[in-house]
Coordinates of C-alpha atoms and ligand atoms in Angstrom, one line a residue:
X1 CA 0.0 0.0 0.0
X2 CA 1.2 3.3 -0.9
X3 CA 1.2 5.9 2.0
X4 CA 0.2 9.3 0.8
X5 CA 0.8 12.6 2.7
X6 CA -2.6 14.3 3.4
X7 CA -2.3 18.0 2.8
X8 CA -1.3 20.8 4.9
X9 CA -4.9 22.2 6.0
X10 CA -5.0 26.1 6.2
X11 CA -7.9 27.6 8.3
X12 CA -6.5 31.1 8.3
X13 CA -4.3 33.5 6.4
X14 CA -1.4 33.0 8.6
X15 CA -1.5 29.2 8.5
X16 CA -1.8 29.4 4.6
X17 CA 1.3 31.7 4.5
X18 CA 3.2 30.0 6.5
X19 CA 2.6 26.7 4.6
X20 CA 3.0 29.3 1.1
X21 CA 6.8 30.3 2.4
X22 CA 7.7 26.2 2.6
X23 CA 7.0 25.7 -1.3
X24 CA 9.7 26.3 -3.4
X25 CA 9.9 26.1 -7.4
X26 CA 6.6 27.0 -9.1
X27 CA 3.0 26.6 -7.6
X28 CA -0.2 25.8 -9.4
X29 CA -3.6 27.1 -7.5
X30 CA -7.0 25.3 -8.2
X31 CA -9.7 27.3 -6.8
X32 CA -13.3 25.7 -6.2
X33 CA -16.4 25.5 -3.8
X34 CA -15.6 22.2 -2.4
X35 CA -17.9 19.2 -3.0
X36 CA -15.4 18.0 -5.4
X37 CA -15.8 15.9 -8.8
X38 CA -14.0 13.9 -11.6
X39 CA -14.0 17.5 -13.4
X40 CA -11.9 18.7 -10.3
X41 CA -9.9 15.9 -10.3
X42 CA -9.1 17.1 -13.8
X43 CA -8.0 20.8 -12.5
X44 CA -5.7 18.8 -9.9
X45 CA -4.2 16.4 -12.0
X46 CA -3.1 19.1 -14.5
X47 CA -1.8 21.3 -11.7
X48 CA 0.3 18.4 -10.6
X49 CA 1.8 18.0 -13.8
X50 CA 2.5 21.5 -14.6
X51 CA 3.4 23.2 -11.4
X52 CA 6.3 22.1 -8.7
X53 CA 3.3 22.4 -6.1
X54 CA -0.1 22.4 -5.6
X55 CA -2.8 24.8 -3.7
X56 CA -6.5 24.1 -3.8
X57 CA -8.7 25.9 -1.9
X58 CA -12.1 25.2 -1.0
X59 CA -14.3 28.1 0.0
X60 CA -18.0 28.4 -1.0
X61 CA -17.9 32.0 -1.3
X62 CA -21.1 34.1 -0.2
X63 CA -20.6 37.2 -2.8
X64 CA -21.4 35.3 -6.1
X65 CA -25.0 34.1 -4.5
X66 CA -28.1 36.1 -4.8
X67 CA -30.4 36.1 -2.1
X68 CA -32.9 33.3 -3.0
X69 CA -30.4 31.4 -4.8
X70 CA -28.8 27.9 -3.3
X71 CA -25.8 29.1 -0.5
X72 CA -27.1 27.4 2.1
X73 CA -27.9 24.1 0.5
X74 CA -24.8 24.1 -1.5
X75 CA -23.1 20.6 -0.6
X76 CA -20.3 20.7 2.0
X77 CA -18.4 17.7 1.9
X78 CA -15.0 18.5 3.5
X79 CA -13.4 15.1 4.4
X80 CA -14.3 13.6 0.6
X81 CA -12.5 16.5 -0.7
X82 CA -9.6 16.4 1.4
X83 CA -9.4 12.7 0.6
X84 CA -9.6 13.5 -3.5
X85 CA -6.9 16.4 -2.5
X86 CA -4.4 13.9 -0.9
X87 CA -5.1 11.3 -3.3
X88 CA -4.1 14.2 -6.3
X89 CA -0.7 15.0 -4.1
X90 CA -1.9 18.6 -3.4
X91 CA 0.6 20.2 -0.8
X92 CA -2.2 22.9 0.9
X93 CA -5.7 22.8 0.9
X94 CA -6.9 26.5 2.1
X95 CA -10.2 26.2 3.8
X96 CA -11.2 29.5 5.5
X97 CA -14.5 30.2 6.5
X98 CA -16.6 33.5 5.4
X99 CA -15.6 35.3 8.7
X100 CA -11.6 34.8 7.9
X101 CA -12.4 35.8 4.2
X102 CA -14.6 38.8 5.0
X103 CA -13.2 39.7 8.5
X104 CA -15.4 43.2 8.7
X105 CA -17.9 41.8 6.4
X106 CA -18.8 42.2 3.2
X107 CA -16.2 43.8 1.0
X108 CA -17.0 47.4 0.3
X109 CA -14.4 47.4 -3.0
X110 CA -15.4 44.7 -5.3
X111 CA -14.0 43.5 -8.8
X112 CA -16.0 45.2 -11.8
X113 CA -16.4 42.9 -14.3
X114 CA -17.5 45.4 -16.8
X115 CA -19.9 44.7 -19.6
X116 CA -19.0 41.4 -20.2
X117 CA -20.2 40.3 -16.8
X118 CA -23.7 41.5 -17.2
X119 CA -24.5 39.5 -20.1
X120 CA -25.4 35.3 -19.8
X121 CA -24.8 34.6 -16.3
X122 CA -24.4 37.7 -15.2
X123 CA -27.9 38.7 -16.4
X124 CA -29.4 36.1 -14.9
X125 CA -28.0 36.4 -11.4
X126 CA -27.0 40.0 -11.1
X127 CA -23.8 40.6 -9.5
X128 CA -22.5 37.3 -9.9
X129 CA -19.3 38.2 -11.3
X130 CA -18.4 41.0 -8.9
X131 CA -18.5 38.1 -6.1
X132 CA -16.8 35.6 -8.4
X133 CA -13.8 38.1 -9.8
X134 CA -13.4 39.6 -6.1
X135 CA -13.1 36.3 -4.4
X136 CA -10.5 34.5 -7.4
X137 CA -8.7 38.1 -7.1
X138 CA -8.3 37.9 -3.3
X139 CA -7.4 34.1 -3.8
X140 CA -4.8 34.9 -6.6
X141 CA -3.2 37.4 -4.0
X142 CA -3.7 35.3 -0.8
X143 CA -2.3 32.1 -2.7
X144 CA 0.7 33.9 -5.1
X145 CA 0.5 30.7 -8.0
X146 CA 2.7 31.3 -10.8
X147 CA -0.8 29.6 -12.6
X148 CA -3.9 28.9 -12.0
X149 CA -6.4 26.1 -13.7
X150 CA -10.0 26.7 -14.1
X151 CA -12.9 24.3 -15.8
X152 CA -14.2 25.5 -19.3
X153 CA -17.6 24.2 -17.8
X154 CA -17.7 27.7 -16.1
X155 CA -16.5 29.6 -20.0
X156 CA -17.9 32.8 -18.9
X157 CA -16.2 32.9 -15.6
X158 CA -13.2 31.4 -17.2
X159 CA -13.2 34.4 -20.0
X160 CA -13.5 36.9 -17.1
X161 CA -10.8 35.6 -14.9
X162 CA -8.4 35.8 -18.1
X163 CA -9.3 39.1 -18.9
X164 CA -9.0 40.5 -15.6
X165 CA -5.7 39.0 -15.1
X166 CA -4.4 40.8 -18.6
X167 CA -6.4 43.8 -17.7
X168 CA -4.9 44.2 -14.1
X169 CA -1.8 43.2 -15.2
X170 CA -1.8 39.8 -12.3
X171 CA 1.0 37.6 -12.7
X172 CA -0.6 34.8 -12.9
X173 CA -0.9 32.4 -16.2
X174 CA -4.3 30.9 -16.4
X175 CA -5.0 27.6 -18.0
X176 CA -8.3 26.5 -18.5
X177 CA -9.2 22.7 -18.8
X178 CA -12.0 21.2 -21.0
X179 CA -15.0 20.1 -19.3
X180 CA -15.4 16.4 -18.2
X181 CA -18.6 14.6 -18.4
X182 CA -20.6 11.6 -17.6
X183 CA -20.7 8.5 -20.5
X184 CA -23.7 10.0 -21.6
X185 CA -22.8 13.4 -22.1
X186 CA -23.8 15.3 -18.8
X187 CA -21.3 17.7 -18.1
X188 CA -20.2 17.6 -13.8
X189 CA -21.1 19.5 -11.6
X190 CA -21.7 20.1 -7.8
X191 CA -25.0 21.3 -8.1
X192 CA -25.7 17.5 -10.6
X193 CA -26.5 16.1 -7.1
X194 CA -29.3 18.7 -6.3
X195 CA -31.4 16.3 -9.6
X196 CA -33.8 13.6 -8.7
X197 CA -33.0 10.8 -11.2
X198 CA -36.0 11.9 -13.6
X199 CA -34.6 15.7 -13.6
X200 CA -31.3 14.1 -14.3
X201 CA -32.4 12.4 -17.5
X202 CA -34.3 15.8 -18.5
X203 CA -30.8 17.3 -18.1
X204 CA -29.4 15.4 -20.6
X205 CA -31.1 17.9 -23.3
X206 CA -28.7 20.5 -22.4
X207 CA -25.5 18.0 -23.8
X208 CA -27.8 16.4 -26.3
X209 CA -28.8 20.1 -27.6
X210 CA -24.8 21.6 -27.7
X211 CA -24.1 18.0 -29.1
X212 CA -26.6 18.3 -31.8
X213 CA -25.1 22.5 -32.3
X214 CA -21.8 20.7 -33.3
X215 CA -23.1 18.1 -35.6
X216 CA -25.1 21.1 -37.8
X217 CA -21.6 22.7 -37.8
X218 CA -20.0 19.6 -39.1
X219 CA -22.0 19.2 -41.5
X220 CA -21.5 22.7 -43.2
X221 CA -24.5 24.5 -42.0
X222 CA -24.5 28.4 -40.7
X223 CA -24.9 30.1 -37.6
X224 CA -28.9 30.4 -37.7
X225 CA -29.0 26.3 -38.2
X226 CA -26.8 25.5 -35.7
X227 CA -28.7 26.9 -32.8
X228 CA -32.3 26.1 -34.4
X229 CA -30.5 22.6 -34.1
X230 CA -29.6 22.3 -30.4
X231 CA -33.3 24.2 -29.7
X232 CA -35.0 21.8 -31.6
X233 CA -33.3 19.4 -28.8
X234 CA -33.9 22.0 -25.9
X235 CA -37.6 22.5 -27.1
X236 CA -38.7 18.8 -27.6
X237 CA -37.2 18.1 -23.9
X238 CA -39.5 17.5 -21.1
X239 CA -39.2 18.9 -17.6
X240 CA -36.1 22.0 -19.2
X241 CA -36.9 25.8 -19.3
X242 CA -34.1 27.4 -21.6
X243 CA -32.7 30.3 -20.1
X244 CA -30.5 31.2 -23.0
X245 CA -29.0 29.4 -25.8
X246 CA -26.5 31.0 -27.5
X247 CA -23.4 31.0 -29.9
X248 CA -20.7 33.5 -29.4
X249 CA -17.3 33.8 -30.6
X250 CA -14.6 32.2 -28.4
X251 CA -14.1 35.2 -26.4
X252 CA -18.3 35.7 -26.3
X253 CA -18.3 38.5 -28.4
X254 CA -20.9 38.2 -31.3
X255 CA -21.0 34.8 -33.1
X256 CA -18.8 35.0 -36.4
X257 CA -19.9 33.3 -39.9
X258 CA -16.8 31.1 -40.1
X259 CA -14.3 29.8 -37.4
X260 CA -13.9 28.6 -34.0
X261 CA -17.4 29.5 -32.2
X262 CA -18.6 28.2 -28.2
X263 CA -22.4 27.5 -27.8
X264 CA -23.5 28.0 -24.6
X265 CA -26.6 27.0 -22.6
X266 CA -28.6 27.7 -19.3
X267 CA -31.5 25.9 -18.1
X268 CA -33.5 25.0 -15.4
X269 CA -34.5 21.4 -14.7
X270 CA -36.7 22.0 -11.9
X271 CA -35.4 23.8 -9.2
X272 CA -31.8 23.3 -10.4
X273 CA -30.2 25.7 -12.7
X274 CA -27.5 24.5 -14.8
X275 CA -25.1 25.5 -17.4
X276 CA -23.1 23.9 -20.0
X277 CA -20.8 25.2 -23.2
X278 CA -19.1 23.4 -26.5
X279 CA -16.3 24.9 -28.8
X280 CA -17.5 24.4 -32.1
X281 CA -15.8 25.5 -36.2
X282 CA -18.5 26.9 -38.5
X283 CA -17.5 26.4 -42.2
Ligands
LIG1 O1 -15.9 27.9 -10.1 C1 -16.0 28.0 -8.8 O2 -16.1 26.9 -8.1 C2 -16.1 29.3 -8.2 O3 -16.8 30.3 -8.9 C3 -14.7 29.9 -7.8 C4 -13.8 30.1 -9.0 C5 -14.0 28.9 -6.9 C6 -14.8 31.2 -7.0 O4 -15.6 31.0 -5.9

């Protein structure tokens, strides 16, 4: 049996500095909300292979939830994710609570995400962004990584966290990682285990839909038939309520006629809101 070192556990920030001043050579940081998956595991195993070291934090971060959205119910499960941690060789797993993280409270300087964080998500749960980008900022400066791995899974917030590292000039490189999924398409994701098994076969639709937005694009057809393809999918699905389907270019500005393109969907399957995204070439 091989014996594996469980991580250095930081509650605090002088616990996670002191354990930050023992790593030498270069450190990766994998920043999540705990309750972690194969599509963490992912995140971790990349880190491992291209950084000296390896940071994870859990923290299920109170800014980049509205008020009737799920905070409370979001799933804590410390001592699986500590297990996936030491089982990925990660040196320091930062787990503060809110009160270390916001010591007077909330913050009253937040991260503006500027236009591009009002659009998708950021319409649909208002402020999102300025929780997410002032949390990963505080992170980035808490944890010093020379990089830092996030899931495509999240594009928009991954597209934010790039450009607000070039636009505030953070030396930090980011490296996102494709999305992992089930056999049958569904991408992971914590909030997967809010489905009853019925709702989890509805949710299918979102995969099958961006699935069947690639296959129009494969076969030579334009923008407009793409997405009437994956709503076709979205539409004939029981039990989903679109929230927006769209295809952008990859940086989400508008969707070009030719080239690489993403096509990205929200929906709600019952009272679970998910997202999911695809890279896709029109011709
Ligand atoms: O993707 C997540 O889990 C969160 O948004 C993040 C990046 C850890 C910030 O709280």
């Amino acid at each position: 049996m091989t014996v594996t070192d469980v991580p250095v556990v930081a509650r605090n920030r002088e616990d996670l500095a002191r354990a930050r001043a023992e790593l030498s050579g270069t450190v990766g940081v994998v920043m999540t909300m705990g309750a972690l998956h194969e599509g963490h595991a992912a995140l971790l195993q990349a880190a491992r292979e291209q950084a000296d070291h390896v940071i994870a934090t859990i923290f299920v971060n109170p800014l980049q939830f509205g008020p009737h959205e799920d905070y409370d119910r979001y799933p804590r499960t410390f001592d699986a994710d500590l297990a996936l941690c030491t089982e990925h060789r990660v040196d320091v797993v930062f787990a503060p609570s809110a009160e270390v993280m916001y010591p007077t409270g909330e913050p009253m300087v937040r991260v503006n995400p500027g236009p591009l964080g009002e659009v998708l998500e950021g319409a649909s749960r208002p402020g999102f962004f300025h929780g997410v980008l002032t949390v990963v900022l505080k992170l980035l400066n808490l944890t010093r990584p020379d990089v830092a791995f996030f899931g495509e899974k999240d594009y928009q917030q991954l597209t934010l966290v790039r450009r607000m590292v070039h636009d505030l000039d953070l030396p930090t490189r980011i490296v996102g990682i494709p999305t992992v999924r089930e056999a049958d398409g569904l991408a992971l994701s914590s909030r997967n285990s809010y489905l009853t098994p019925a709702e989890r076969d509805s949710a299918l639709a979102l995969s099958r839909a961006l699935f069947a937005g690639v296959a129009a694009a494969e076969a030579g057809q334009g923008p407009q038939q793409v997405l009437a393809a994956a709503q076709a999918v979205l539409d004939a699905a029981t039990g989903v309520r679109t929230d927006y389907l769209v295809l952008t270019d990859p940086d989400l500005g508008p969707a070009p006629t030719s080239g690489p393109a993403r096509l990205l969907v929200a929906a709600w399957v019952g009272t679970t809101r998910l997202i999911d995204n695809i890279a896709l070439r029109l011709e």
